[in-house]
């Protein structure tokens, strides 16, 4: 059990935002993970800061009843200026055992498109793929195309390896009928080998789109619930770790090259 760094008595709200998403417009966030950041990765750029509980075990973190109560507390008119409802929050949403029922309930109550952002590490699990069938859009993370990259960028739990992730994405692609996006954080220039391996994999799975980005803000060093969305700004009291990223020009060139070669739509956003 990991101790929370939040002040005693701080209440947890699973719903946050709406936040402005560069991909999906105005997004109402639902956090199925809770106060303690929990993920099977500990990405070097994670906006949540250092992950407090790194695990691949699925469990119930936030009761479905809490999600229902919070969603029902929003008047119907409150959903009118929301483009999508996004499951992300304080870690990896597919670790939540009740994800499937939460997606179905959120869709019913909000009548909005449901998006799930996942790190792909659980897509080899049939129960996870089944839970995701209700989502309209699933954005799956693929930052690494070599085991070395995976270890350095995503720092997964010991039980996760790259072949398992790639096989999980491929299987999910075969089964899922919604919109599948591959989301890739590009931190440094890619070698020719990395580019070729990435392109070969994408040509095999043919996602509906590719999303390239660089970290949109520095990494927070002290965990706060605000780091779930884009509500915190750098002039608050928290400390940050700054990254030197690939330049906007190079990201654009990479995105255009991959689009030209694969004919898959590529969207990209850069902080630099
Ligand atoms: S997968 Fe997402 S939540 Fe998990 S460490 Fe990486 S960026 Fe953070």
Coordinates of N, CA, C and O in Angstrom, one line a residue, residues 4 19 81 97 104 129 165 201 220 227 248:
X4 N -0.7 8.1 0.5 CA -1.0 9.3 -0.3 C -0.2 10.5 0.2 O 0.0 10.7 1.4
X19 N -11.3 19.9 -19.8 CA -10.0 20.4 -20.1 C -10.0 20.5 -21.7 O -10.7 19.8 -22.4
X81 N -21.7 21.7 -23.9 CA -20.5 22.2 -24.5 C -19.3 21.3 -24.3 O -18.2 21.7 -24.4
X97 N -10.7 -2.5 -12.7 CA -11.5 -3.7 -13.0 C -12.9 -3.4 -13.5 O -13.5 -4.1 -14.2
X104 N -19.8 2.3 -20.0 CA -21.2 2.1 -20.4 C -22.0 3.2 -19.7 O -22.9 3.8 -20.3
X129 N -9.7 -6.0 -23.4 CA -10.2 -5.7 -24.7 C -11.7 -5.6 -24.7 O -12.3 -4.8 -25.4
X165 N 3.3 -6.1 -25.6 CA 2.6 -4.8 -26.0 C 2.2 -4.8 -27.4 O 1.0 -4.5 -27.8
X201 N 5.4 -1.6 -38.3 CA 4.4 -2.0 -37.4 C 3.1 -1.3 -37.7 O 2.0 -1.9 -37.8
X220 N 5.8 17.5 -13.4 CA 5.6 18.0 -12.0 C 6.4 17.1 -11.0 O 6.4 15.9 -11.3
X227 N -2.7 17.8 -11.7 CA -1.9 17.4 -12.8 C -2.6 16.4 -13.7 O -2.1 16.0 -14.7
X248 N 10.0 21.5 -33.0 CA 8.8 21.5 -33.7 C 9.0 21.1 -35.2 O 8.2 20.4 -35.8

